[in-house]
Coordinates of N, CA and C in Angstrom, one line a residue:
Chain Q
X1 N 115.6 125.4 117.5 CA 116.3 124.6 118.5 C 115.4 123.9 119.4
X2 N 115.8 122.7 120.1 CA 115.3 121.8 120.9 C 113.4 121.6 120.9
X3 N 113.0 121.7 119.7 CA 111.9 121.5 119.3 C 110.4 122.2 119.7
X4 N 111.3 123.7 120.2 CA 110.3 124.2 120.5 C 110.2 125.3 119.1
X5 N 108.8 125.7 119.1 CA 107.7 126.2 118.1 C 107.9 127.4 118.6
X6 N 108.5 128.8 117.6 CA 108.4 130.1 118.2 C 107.5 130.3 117.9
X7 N 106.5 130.2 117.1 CA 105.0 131.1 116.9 C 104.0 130.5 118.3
X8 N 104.5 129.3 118.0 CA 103.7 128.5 119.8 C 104.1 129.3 120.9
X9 N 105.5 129.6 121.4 CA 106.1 129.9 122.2 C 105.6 130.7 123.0
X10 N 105.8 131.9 122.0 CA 105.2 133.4 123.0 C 104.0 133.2 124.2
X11 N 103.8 133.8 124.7 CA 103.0 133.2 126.3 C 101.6 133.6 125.7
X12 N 101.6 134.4 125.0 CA 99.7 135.0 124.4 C 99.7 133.9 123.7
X13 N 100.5 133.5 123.1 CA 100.2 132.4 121.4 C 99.9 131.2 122.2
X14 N 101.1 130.7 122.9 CA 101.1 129.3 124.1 C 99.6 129.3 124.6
X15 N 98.8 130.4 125.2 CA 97.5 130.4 125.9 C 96.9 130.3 125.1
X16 N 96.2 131.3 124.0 CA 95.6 130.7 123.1 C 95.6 129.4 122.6
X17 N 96.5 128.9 122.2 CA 96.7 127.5 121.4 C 96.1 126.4 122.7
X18 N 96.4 126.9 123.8 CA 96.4 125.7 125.1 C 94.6 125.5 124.8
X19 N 94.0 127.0 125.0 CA 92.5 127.1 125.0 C 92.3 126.5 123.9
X20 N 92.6 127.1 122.7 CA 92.0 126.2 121.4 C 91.6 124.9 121.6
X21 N 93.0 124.1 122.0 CA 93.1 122.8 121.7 C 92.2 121.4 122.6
X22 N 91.7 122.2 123.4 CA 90.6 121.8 124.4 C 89.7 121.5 123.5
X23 N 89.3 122.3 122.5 CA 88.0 122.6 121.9 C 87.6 121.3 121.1
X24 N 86.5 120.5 121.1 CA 86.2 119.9 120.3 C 86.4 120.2 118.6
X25 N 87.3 119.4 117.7 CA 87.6 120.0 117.0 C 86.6 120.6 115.7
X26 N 85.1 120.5 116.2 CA 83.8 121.3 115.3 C 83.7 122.7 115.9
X27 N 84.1 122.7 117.0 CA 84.0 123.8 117.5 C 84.7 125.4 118.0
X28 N 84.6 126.3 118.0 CA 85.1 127.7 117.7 C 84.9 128.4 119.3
X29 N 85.7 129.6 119.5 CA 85.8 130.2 120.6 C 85.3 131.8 119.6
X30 N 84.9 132.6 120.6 CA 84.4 134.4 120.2 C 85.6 135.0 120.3
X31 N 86.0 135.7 119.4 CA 86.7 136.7 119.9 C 87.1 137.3 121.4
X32 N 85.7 137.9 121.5 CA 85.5 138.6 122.7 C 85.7 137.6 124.4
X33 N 85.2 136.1 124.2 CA 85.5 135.5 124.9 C 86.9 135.3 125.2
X34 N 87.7 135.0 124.1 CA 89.1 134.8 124.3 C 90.0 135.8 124.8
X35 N 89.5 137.2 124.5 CA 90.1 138.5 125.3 C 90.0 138.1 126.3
X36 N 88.6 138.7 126.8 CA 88.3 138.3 128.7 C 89.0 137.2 129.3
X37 N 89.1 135.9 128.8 CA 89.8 134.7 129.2 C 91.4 135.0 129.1
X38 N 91.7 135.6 128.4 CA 93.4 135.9 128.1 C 94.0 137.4 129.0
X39 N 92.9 138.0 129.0 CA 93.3 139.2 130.0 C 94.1 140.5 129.0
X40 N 93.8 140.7 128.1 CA 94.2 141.4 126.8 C 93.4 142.3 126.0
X41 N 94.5 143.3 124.9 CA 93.4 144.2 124.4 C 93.3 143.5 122.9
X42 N 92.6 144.0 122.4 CA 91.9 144.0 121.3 C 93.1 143.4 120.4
X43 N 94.3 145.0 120.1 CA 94.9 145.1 119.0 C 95.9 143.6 119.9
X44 N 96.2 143.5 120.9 CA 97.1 142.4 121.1 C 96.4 141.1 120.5
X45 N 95.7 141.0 121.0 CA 95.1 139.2 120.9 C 95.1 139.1 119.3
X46 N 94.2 140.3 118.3 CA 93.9 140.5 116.9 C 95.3 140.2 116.4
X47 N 96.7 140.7 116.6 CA 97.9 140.7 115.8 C 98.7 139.0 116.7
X48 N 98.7 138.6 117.7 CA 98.5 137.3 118.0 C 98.0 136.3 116.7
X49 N 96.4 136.2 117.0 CA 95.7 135.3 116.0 C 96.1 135.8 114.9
X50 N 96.6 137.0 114.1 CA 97.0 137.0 112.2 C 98.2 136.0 112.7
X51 N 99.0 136.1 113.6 CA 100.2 135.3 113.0 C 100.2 133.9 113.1
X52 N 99.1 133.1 114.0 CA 98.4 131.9 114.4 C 97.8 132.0 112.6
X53 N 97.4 132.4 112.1 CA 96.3 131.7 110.7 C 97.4 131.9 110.1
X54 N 98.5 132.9 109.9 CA 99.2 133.2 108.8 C 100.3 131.5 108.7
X55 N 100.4 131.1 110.2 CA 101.0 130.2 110.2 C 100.6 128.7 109.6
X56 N 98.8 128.4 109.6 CA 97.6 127.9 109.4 C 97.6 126.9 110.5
X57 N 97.7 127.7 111.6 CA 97.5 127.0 113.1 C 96.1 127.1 113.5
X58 N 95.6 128.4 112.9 CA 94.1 128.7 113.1 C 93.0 129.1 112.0
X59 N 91.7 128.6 112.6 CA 91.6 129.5 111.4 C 90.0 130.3 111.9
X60 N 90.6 131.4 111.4 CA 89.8 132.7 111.8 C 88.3 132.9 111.1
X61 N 87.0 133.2 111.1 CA 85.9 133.3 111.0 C 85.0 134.4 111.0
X62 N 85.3 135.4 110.1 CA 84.4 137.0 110.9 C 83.1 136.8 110.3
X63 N 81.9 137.2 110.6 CA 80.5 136.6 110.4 C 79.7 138.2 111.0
X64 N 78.7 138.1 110.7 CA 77.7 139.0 111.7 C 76.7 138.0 112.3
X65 N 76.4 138.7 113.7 CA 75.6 137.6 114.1 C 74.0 138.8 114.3
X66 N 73.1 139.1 114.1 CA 72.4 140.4 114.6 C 72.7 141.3 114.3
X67 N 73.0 141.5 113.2 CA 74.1 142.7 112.7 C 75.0 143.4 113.2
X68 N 75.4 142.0 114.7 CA 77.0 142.5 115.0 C 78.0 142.1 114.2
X69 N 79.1 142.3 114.1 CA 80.4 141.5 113.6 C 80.8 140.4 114.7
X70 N 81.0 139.1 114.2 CA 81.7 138.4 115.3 C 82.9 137.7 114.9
X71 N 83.4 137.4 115.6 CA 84.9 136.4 114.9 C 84.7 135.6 115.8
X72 N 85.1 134.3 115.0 CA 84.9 133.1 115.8 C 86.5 132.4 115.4
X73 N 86.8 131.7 116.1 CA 88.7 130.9 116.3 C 88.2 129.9 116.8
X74 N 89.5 128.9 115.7 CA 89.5 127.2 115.8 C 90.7 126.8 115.6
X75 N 91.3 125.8 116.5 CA 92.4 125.2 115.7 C 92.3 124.3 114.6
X76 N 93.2 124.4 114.1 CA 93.0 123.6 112.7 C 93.7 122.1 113.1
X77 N 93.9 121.4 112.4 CA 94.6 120.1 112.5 C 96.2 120.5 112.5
X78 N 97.0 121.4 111.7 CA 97.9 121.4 111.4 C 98.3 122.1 113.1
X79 N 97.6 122.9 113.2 CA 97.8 123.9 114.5 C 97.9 122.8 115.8
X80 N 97.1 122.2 115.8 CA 97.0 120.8 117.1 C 98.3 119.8 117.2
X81 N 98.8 119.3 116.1 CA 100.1 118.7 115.6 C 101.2 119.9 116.3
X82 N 100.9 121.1 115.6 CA 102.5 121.5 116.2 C 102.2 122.1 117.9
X83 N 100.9 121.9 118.2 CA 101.1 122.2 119.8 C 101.2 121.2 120.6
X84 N 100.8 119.8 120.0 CA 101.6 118.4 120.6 C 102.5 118.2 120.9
X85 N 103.3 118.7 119.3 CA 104.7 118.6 119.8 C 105.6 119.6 120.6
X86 N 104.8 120.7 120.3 CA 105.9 122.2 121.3 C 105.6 121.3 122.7
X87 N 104.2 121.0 123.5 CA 104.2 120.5 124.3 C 105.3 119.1 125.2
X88 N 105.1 118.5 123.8 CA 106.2 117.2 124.2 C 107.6 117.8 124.2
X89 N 108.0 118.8 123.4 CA 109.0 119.2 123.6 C 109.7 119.9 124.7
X90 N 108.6 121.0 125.3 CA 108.5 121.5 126.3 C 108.5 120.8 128.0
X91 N 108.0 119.3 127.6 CA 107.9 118.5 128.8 C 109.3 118.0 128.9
X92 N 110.0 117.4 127.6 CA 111.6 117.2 127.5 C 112.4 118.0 128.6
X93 N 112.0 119.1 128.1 CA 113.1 120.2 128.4 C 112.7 120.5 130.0
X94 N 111.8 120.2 130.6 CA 111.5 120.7 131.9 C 111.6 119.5 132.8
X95 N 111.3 118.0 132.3 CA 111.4 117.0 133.0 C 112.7 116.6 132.7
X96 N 114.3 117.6 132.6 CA 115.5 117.4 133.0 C 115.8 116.2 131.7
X97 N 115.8 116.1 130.4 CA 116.2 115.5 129.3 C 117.6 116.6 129.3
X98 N 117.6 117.4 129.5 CA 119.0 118.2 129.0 C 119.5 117.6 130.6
X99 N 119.6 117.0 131.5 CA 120.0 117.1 132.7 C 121.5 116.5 132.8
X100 N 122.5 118.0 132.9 CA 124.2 117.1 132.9 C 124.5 116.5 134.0
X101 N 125.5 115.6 133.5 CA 126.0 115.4 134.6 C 126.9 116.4 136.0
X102 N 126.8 116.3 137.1 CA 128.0 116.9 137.5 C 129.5 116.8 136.9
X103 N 129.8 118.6 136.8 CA 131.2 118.0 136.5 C 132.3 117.8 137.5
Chain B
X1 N 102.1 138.7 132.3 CA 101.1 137.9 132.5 C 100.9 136.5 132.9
X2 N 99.8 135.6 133.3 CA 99.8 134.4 133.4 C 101.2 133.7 133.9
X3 N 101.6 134.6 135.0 CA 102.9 133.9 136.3 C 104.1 133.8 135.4
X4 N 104.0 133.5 133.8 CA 105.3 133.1 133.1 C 106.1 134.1 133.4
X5 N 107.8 134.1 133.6 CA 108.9 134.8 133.8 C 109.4 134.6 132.5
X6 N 109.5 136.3 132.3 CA 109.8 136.4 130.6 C 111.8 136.2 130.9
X7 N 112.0 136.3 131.9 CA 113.6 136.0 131.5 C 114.3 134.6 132.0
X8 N 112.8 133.8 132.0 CA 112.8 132.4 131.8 C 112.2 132.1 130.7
X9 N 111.0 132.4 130.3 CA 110.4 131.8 129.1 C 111.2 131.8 127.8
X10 N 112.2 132.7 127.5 CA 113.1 132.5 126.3 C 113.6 131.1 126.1
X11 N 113.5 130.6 124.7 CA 114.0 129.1 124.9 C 115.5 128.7 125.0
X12 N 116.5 129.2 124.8 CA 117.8 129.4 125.4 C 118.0 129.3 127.0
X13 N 117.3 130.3 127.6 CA 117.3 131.0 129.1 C 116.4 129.2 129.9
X14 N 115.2 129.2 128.9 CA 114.4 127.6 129.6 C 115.3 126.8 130.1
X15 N 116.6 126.7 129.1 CA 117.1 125.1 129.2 C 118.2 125.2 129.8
X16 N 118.8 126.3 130.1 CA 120.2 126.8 130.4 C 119.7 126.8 132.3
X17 N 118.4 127.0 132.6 CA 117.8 126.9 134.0 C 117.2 125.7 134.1
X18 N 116.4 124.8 133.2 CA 116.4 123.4 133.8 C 117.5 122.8 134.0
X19 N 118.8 123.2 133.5 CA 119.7 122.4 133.4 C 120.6 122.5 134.3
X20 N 120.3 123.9 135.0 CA 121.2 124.0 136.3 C 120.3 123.7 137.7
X21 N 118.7 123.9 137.3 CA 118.4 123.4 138.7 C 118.4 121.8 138.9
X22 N 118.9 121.1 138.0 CA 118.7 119.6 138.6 C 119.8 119.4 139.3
X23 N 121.1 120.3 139.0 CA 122.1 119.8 140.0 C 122.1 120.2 141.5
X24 N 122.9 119.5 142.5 CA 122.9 120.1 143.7 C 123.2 121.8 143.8
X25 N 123.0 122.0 145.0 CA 123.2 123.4 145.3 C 124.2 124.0 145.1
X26 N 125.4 123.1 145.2 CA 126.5 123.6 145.7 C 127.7 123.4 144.6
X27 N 126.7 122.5 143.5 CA 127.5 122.2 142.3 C 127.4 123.4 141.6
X28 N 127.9 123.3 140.3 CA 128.3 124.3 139.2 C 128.5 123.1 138.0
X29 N 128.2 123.9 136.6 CA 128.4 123.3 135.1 C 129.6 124.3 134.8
X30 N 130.6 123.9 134.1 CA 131.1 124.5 133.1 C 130.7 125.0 131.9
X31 N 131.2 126.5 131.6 CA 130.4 126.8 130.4 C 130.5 126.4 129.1
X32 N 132.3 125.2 128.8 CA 131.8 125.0 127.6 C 130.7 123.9 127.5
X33 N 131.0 122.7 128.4 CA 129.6 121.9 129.0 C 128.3 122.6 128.7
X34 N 127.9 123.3 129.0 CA 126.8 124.2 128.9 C 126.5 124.5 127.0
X35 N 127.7 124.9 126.7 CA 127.3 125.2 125.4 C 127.3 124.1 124.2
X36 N 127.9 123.2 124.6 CA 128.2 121.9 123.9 C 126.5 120.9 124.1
X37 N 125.8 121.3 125.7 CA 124.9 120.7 125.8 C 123.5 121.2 125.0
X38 N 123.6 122.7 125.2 CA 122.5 123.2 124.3 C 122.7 123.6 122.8
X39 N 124.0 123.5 122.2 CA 124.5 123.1 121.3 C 124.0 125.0 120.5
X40 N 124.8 126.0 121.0 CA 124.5 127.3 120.9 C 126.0 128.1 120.8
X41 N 126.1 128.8 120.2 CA 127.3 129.8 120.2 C 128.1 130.3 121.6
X42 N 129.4 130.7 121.5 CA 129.8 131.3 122.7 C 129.2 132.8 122.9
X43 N 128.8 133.3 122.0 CA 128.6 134.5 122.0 C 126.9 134.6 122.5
X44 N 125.9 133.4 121.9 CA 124.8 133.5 122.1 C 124.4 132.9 123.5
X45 N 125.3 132.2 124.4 CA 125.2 131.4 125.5 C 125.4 132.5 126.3
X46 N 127.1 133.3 125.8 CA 127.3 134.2 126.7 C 126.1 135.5 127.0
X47 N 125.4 135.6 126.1 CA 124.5 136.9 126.3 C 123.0 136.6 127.5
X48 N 122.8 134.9 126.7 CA 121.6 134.4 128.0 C 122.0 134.4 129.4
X49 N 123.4 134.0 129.8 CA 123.9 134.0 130.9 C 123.6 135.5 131.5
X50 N 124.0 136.5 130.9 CA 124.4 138.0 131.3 C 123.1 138.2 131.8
X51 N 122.2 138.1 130.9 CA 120.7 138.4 131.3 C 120.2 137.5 132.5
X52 N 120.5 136.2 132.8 CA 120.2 135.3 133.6 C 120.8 136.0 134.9
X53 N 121.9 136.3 134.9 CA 122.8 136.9 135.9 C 122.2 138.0 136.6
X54 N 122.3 139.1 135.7 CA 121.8 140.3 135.6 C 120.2 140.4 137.0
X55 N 119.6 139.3 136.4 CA 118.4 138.9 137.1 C 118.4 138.4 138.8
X56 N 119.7 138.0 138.7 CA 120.0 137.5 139.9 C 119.5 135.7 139.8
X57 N 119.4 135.0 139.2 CA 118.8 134.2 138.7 C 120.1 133.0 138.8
X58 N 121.6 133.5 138.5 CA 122.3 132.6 138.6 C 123.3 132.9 138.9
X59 N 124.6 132.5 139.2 CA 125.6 132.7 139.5 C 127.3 132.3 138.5
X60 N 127.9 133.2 138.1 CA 128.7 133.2 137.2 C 130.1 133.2 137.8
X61 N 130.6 132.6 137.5 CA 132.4 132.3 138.6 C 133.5 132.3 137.0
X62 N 134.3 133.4 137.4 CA 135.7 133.0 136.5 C 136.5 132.6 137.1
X63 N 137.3 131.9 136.8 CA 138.5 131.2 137.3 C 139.5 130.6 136.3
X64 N 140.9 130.4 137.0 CA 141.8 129.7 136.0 C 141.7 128.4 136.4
X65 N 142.2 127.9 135.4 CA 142.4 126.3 136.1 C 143.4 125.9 134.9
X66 N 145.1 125.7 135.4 CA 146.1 125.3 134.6 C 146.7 126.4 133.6
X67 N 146.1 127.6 133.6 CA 146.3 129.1 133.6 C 145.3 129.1 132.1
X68 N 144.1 127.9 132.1 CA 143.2 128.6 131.2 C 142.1 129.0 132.0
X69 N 141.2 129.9 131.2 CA 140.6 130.8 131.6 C 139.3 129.7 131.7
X70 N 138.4 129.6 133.0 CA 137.3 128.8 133.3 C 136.1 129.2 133.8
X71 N 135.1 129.1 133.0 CA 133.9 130.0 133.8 C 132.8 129.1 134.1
X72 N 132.5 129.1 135.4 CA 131.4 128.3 136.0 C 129.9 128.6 136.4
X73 N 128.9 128.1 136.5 CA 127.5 128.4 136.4 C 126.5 128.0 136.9
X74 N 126.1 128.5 138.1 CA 125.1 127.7 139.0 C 124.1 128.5 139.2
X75 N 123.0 127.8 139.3 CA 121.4 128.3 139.9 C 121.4 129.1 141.3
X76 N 121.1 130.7 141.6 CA 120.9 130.9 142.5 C 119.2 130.3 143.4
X77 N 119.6 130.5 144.7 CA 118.1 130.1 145.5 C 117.3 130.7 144.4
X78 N 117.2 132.2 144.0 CA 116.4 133.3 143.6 C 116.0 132.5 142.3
X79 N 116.6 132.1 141.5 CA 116.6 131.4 140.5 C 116.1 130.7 140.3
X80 N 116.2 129.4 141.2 CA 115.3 128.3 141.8 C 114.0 128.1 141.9
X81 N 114.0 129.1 142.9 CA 112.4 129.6 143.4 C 111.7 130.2 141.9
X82 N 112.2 131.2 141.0 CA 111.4 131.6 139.8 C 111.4 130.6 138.9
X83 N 112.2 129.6 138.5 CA 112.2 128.5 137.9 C 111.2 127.8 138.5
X84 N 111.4 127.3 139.8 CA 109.8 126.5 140.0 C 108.5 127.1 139.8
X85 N 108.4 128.1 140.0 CA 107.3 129.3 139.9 C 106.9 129.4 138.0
X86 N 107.5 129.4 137.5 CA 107.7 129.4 136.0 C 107.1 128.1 135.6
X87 N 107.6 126.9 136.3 CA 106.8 125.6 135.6 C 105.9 125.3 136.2
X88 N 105.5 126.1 137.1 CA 104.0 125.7 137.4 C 102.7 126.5 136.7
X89 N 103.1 127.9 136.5 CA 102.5 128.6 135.9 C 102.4 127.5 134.2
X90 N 103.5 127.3 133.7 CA 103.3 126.4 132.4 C 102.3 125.4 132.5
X91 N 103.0 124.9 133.5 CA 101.7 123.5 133.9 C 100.3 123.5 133.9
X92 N 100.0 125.0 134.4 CA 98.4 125.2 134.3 C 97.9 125.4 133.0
X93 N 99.0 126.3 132.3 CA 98.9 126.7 131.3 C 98.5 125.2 130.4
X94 N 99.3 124.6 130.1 CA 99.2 123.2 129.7 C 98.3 122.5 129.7
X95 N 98.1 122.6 130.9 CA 96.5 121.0 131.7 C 95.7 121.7 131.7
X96 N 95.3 123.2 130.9 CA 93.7 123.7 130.6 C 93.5 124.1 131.8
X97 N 94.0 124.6 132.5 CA 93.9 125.8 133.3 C 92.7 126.6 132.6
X98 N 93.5 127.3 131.4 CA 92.3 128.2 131.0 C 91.2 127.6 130.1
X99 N 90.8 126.5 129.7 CA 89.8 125.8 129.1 C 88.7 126.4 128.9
X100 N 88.1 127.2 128.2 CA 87.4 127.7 128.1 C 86.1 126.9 127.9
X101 N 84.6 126.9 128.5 CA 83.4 126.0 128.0 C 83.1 126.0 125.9
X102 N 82.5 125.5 125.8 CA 82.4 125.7 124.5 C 81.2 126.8 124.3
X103 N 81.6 127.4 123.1 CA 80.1 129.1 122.8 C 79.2 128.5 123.3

């Protein structure tokens, strides 16, 4: 309904996507960055982002860097389109486009 | 988290409170108005309302009028005040509030 995106929606997904979409689109955010920036644990942000790729809004990166493990996150093109529009949709709905008249 | 009010953020609950805070204080929507505008079931309007209510968020009036049964629906102050509180938190959310630098 009224053009908003439930996988955008959720307020973890919404932040995430907001952060991504800043990103120059060559460029990726850390895992671990995105925690500390989002205020979250592990298993949250981790089951978040599956459903962000599953949807192919992101796309996820696990690498070693120093023989650590790292995950690195990007929005994709497809992912930036539908947070354009949750956004435009979102601005509809808040800048009074539903606004009745008095009855 | 991040200021959003989860018994605003539902997208039903969003639009059913922009759409009462643009009117005056003193006014009220009718609920089939309400349901015809967000274009949602009686059963599913009715349940966002109860939660809205419940919250203290809005205000619910039955009445007759011509001996049908009439039910009206206005933004409490309380309501008001979390609704503005709610789109500002979005707004940051939005305008890269959280922007993270690049790795």
């Amino acid at each position: 309904m009224s053009g908003l995106d439930k996988l955008i929606h959720q307020p973890v997904r919404l932040r995430i996507m907001a952060s991504l979409v800043t990103l120059d689109p060559t460029d990726q955010v850390d895992f671990t960055y995105l925690r500390e920036l989002l205020d979250v644990t592990d298993g949250n942000l981790g089951a978040h982002l599956q459903k962000l790729e599953a949807g192919g809004y992101i796309r996820v990166e696990k690498t070693f860097i120093a023989r650590k493990p790292r995950t690195f996150i990007a929005a994709t093109p497809k992912g930036r389109g539908a947070y354009d529009e949750h956004v435009e949709a979102l601005r509809q709905i808040l800048g009074g486009a539903d606004k009745p008249a008095s009855p």
